[in-house]
Short mmCIF file of C-alpha atoms in Angstrom, two decimals:
data_model
loop_
_atom_site.label_atom_id
_atom_site.label_comp_id
_atom_site.label_asym_id
_atom_site.label_seq_id
_atom_site.Cartn_x
_atom_site.Cartn_y
_atom_site.Cartn_z
CA UNK S 18 -25.74 14.30 26.00
CA UNK S 19 -26.82 11.68 28.53
CA UNK S 20 -24.59 8.72 28.36
CA UNK S 21 -22.64 5.92 29.97
CA UNK S 22 -19.00 5.70 28.87
CA UNK S 23 -16.57 2.93 29.27
CA UNK S 24 -12.70 2.75 28.81
CA UNK S 25 -11.05 1.01 27.16
CA UNK S 26 -13.23 -0.25 24.47
CA UNK S 27 -10.89 -2.90 23.50
CA UNK S 28 -8.20 -4.67 25.60
CA UNK S 29 -5.88 -7.58 25.06
CA UNK S 30 -3.82 -8.63 28.20
CA UNK S 31 -2.11 -11.55 29.64
CA UNK S 32 -3.02 -13.85 32.56
CA UNK S 33 -2.39 -12.26 35.85
CA UNK S 34 -1.80 -8.70 34.88
CA UNK S 35 -4.11 -6.50 36.96
CA UNK S 36 -6.46 -4.18 34.90
CA UNK S 37 -9.25 -1.76 35.46
CA UNK S 38 -12.13 -0.99 33.10
CA UNK S 39 -13.58 2.42 33.89
CA UNK S 40 -17.34 3.35 33.77
CA UNK S 41 -18.77 6.83 34.09
CA UNK S 42 -22.28 8.24 33.73
CA UNK S 43 -23.40 11.92 33.61
CA UNK S 44 -27.09 11.39 34.46
CA UNK S 45 -26.57 11.48 38.30
CA UNK S 46 -27.96 7.97 38.47
CA UNK S 47 -27.71 6.27 41.83
CA UNK S 48 -27.67 2.76 40.58
CA UNK S 49 -24.84 1.26 38.40
CA UNK S 50 -23.98 -2.25 37.55
CA UNK S 51 -21.57 -4.36 35.47
CA UNK S 52 -22.57 -7.29 33.11
CA UNK S 53 -20.68 -9.65 31.06
CA UNK S 54 -21.97 -11.12 27.80
CA UNK S 55 -20.75 -14.43 26.49
CA UNK S 56 -22.07 -16.66 23.57
CA UNK S 57 -24.86 -18.91 24.63
CA UNK S 58 -24.86 -17.51 28.18
CA UNK S 59 -26.22 -14.02 27.41
CA UNK S 60 -25.79 -11.10 29.68
CA UNK S 61 -25.08 -11.82 33.33
CA UNK S 62 -24.77 -9.35 36.16
CA UNK S 63 -21.34 -9.11 37.92
CA UNK S 64 -21.58 -6.47 40.53
CA UNK S 65 -23.96 -3.60 41.29
CA UNK S 66 -24.04 -0.51 43.31
CA UNK S 67 -27.04 1.20 44.84
CA UNK S 68 -25.13 4.43 45.64
CA UNK S 69 -21.78 5.79 46.77
CA UNK S 70 -19.92 3.26 48.91
CA UNK S 71 -22.71 0.75 48.56
CA UNK S 72 -21.79 -2.34 46.36
CA UNK S 73 -22.87 -5.91 46.27
CA UNK S 74 -22.28 -9.14 44.31
CA UNK S 75 -24.43 -10.08 41.27
CA UNK S 76 -24.54 -13.52 39.81
CA UNK S 77 -21.02 -14.04 38.61
CA UNK S 78 -18.72 -11.90 40.85
CA UNK S 79 -15.72 -14.38 41.22
CA UNK S 80 -12.51 -12.80 40.06
CA UNK S 81 -13.83 -9.20 39.99
CA UNK S 82 -13.84 -6.15 42.34
CA UNK S 83 -15.48 -2.95 42.07
CA UNK S 84 -15.51 0.38 43.96
CA UNK S 85 -18.01 3.42 44.13
CA UNK S 86 -16.22 6.31 45.58
CA UNK S 87 -17.99 8.84 43.46
CA UNK S 88 -21.59 8.70 42.16
CA UNK S 89 -20.60 9.06 38.47
CA UNK S 90 -17.86 6.30 38.48
CA UNK S 91 -17.91 2.63 38.88
CA UNK S 92 -14.76 0.87 37.88
CA UNK S 93 -14.41 -2.86 37.42
CA UNK S 94 -11.23 -4.26 38.63
CA UNK S 95 -9.69 -7.64 37.55
CA UNK S 96 -6.83 -8.32 40.05
CA UNK S 97 -5.45 -11.39 38.25
CA UNK S 98 -7.33 -11.88 34.99
CA UNK S 99 -7.65 -15.37 33.70
CA UNK S 100 -8.62 -16.52 30.13
CA UNK S 101 -12.14 -17.57 31.29
CA UNK S 102 -12.77 -13.74 31.84
CA UNK S 103 -12.38 -13.11 28.22
CA UNK S 104 -15.70 -11.57 27.41
CA UNK S 105 -17.64 -8.44 26.32
CA UNK S 106 -18.24 -6.20 29.43
CA UNK S 107 -21.12 -3.74 29.80
CA UNK S 108 -21.72 -1.08 32.44
CA UNK S 109 -25.23 0.18 33.14
CA UNK S 110 -26.96 2.88 35.19
CA UNK S 111 -30.42 3.94 36.09
CA UNK S 112 -32.08 6.30 38.55
CA UNK S 113 -33.66 4.72 41.68
CA UNK S 114 -36.86 6.64 41.07
CA UNK S 115 -39.08 7.02 38.09
CA UNK S 116 -39.12 4.59 35.30
CA UNK S 117 -36.05 2.57 36.30
CA UNK S 118 -34.97 2.68 32.55
CA UNK S 119 -31.49 1.28 32.29
CA UNK S 120 -28.75 2.76 30.15
CA UNK S 121 -25.77 0.84 28.96
CA UNK S 122 -22.29 1.83 27.97
CA UNK S 123 -20.73 0.93 24.57
CA UNK S 124 -19.00 -2.17 25.91
CA UNK S 125 -15.43 -3.30 26.48
CA UNK S 126 -14.08 -6.27 24.75
CA UNK S 127 -11.61 -7.97 26.92
CA UNK S 128 -9.26 -10.77 25.72
CA UNK S 129 -7.06 -12.55 28.29
CA UNK S 130 -4.35 -14.75 26.80
CA UNK O 16 -36.22 -18.66 38.84
CA UNK O 17 -36.98 -16.03 36.12
CA UNK O 18 -36.10 -17.22 32.65
CA UNK O 19 -36.47 -15.18 29.34
CA UNK O 20 -36.80 -16.66 26.06
CA UNK O 21 -36.65 -15.18 22.62
CA UNK O 22 -37.88 -16.94 19.52
CA UNK O 23 -36.64 -17.06 16.78
CA UNK O 24 -32.98 -16.77 17.38
CA UNK O 25 -32.56 -15.37 13.92
CA UNK O 26 -34.71 -13.75 11.34
CA UNK O 27 -34.26 -12.70 7.79
CA UNK O 28 -36.85 -10.50 5.93
CA UNK O 29 -37.07 -8.44 2.84
CA UNK O 30 -37.12 -4.63 3.21
CA UNK O 31 -40.63 -3.26 3.78
CA UNK O 32 -42.07 -6.06 5.63
CA UNK O 33 -43.68 -5.79 8.98
CA UNK O 34 -42.34 -8.04 11.55
CA UNK O 35 -42.80 -9.27 15.15
CA UNK O 36 -40.19 -10.39 17.56
CA UNK O 37 -41.27 -12.52 20.48
CA UNK O 38 -40.17 -12.63 24.15
CA UNK O 39 -41.51 -14.90 26.96
CA UNK O 40 -40.68 -14.97 30.60
CA UNK O 41 -41.59 -17.54 33.23
CA UNK O 42 -42.52 -15.34 36.21
CA UNK O 43 -44.96 -12.52 35.81
CA UNK O 44 -43.75 -10.72 38.97
CA UNK O 45 -41.77 -8.11 37.30
CA UNK O 46 -41.28 -4.18 37.62
CA UNK O 47 -40.86 -3.69 33.90
CA UNK O 48 -39.66 -5.07 30.56
CA UNK O 49 -37.19 -3.36 28.42
CA UNK O 50 -36.28 -3.97 24.67
CA UNK O 51 -32.78 -3.22 23.59
CA UNK O 52 -31.02 -3.08 20.23
CA UNK O 53 -27.41 -4.33 19.92
CA UNK O 54 -25.25 -3.63 16.91
CA UNK O 55 -21.99 -5.57 16.34
CA UNK O 56 -19.23 -4.12 18.20
CA UNK O 57 -21.57 -1.65 20.03
CA UNK O 58 -23.43 -1.28 23.11
CA UNK O 59 -27.03 -1.84 24.07
CA UNK O 60 -29.51 0.81 23.03
CA UNK O 61 -32.66 1.11 24.97
CA UNK O 62 -35.70 1.03 22.45
CA UNK O 63 -38.62 0.84 24.65
CA UNK O 64 -39.50 0.25 28.31
CA UNK O 65 -42.91 -1.01 29.39
CA UNK O 66 -43.83 -0.78 33.08
CA UNK O 67 -45.65 -3.86 34.56
CA UNK O 68 -48.90 -1.76 34.63
CA UNK O 69 -48.78 -0.86 31.00
CA UNK O 70 -49.95 -2.88 27.96
CA UNK O 71 -47.84 -1.24 25.24
CA UNK O 72 -45.37 1.51 24.25
CA UNK O 73 -44.64 3.08 20.92
CA UNK O 74 -41.76 4.76 19.38
CA UNK O 75 -41.77 5.68 15.83
CA UNK O 76 -41.98 2.42 13.78
CA UNK O 77 -41.65 0.37 16.95
CA UNK O 78 -44.44 -0.90 19.07
CA UNK O 79 -43.91 -3.05 22.09
CA UNK O 80 -46.68 -4.88 23.91
CA UNK O 81 -46.85 -6.63 27.30
CA UNK O 82 -49.05 -9.34 28.41
CA UNK O 83 -47.79 -9.85 31.95
CA UNK O 84 -50.24 -12.63 32.96
CA UNK O 85 -49.15 -14.82 30.10
CA UNK O 86 -45.53 -13.88 30.39
CA UNK O 87 -45.28 -12.49 26.80
CA UNK O 88 -43.98 -9.38 24.99
CA UNK O 89 -43.78 -8.64 21.33
CA UNK O 90 -41.73 -6.01 19.53
CA UNK O 91 -43.46 -5.01 16.31
CA UNK O 92 -41.37 -3.19 13.65
CA UNK O 93 -43.32 -1.57 10.87
CA UNK O 94 -41.97 -1.18 7.28
CA UNK O 95 -38.54 -2.63 8.13
CA UNK O 96 -35.38 -1.13 6.63
CA UNK O 97 -31.90 -2.49 6.29
CA UNK O 98 -30.78 -0.08 9.02
CA UNK O 99 -32.96 -2.19 11.38
CA UNK O 100 -30.58 -5.16 11.06
CA UNK O 101 -29.27 -5.83 14.55
CA UNK O 102 -29.75 -8.11 17.43
CA UNK O 103 -32.74 -7.35 19.65
CA UNK O 104 -32.70 -8.11 23.30
CA UNK O 105 -35.59 -8.49 25.72
CA UNK O 106 -34.98 -8.03 29.49
CA UNK O 107 -37.11 -8.02 32.53
CA UNK O 108 -36.57 -6.58 36.03
CA UNK O 109 -37.96 -9.07 38.44
CA UNK O 110 -39.69 -8.00 41.49
CA UNK O 111 -37.35 -10.46 43.37
CA UNK O 112 -34.28 -8.32 42.12
CA UNK O 113 -35.14 -5.82 44.92
CA UNK O 114 -32.44 -3.28 45.12
CA UNK O 115 -30.00 -5.22 42.85
CA UNK O 116 -31.83 -3.71 39.87
CA UNK O 117 -30.70 -6.81 37.92
CA UNK O 118 -32.17 -7.37 34.48
CA UNK O 119 -32.65 -11.00 33.19
CA UNK O 120 -31.97 -10.99 29.51
CA UNK O 121 -33.11 -13.22 26.80
CA UNK O 122 -30.65 -14.57 24.19
CA UNK O 123 -31.81 -12.14 21.52
CA UNK O 124 -33.12 -12.33 18.06
CA UNK O 125 -30.77 -11.44 15.26
CA UNK O 126 -32.56 -9.61 12.46
CA UNK O 127 -31.47 -9.22 8.99
CA UNK O 128 -33.38 -6.89 6.60
CA UNK O 129 -32.45 -7.45 3.07
CA UNK O 130 -32.65 -4.63 0.50
#
């Protein structure tokens, strides 16, 4: 089954404790990205990657890092999480040819206390 | 700057009713428009994708139309069912997004279909 997976689905952590949210897709998509969803602000892009070893900032990259060492994986790293990073995070992927239909993961709900 | 608006923010209808969800965007320079469904605690499920050159797409009881020149899209749901209750999100991929592939989302319409 074609899908985007994220882990963990739920995470409660404390300020300053480094964490990584993993994202993996099995569709051989070149393009992957991360969004956060907040009430009243909607979904906003954090980082994106056009292919292996090619990443760039989206609209709200502060406080986040990413890496793309393999085509299927695109982890989101919070080096020193803060309460304002409490949010619902989504990973997405799509092919760079064809319809450009984007597929989203199930989301990771992060709470930073 | 591209902005996407969805009206109404919430909608409650009785089961069996046909309904229309609206999406408007400010800049007609788009690659495509995608409708998603979001269930509480779950991810975004892609419902329909309309390329900028297309006028509509259909999937089962769903029909999405696109009028790029006026900056509007509608999602038509026929014979609504309680299982259709969810938040529906509209997103456009602007031409200006280039290689970022960034989608600009509306705030969504939360639909409740009452038995």
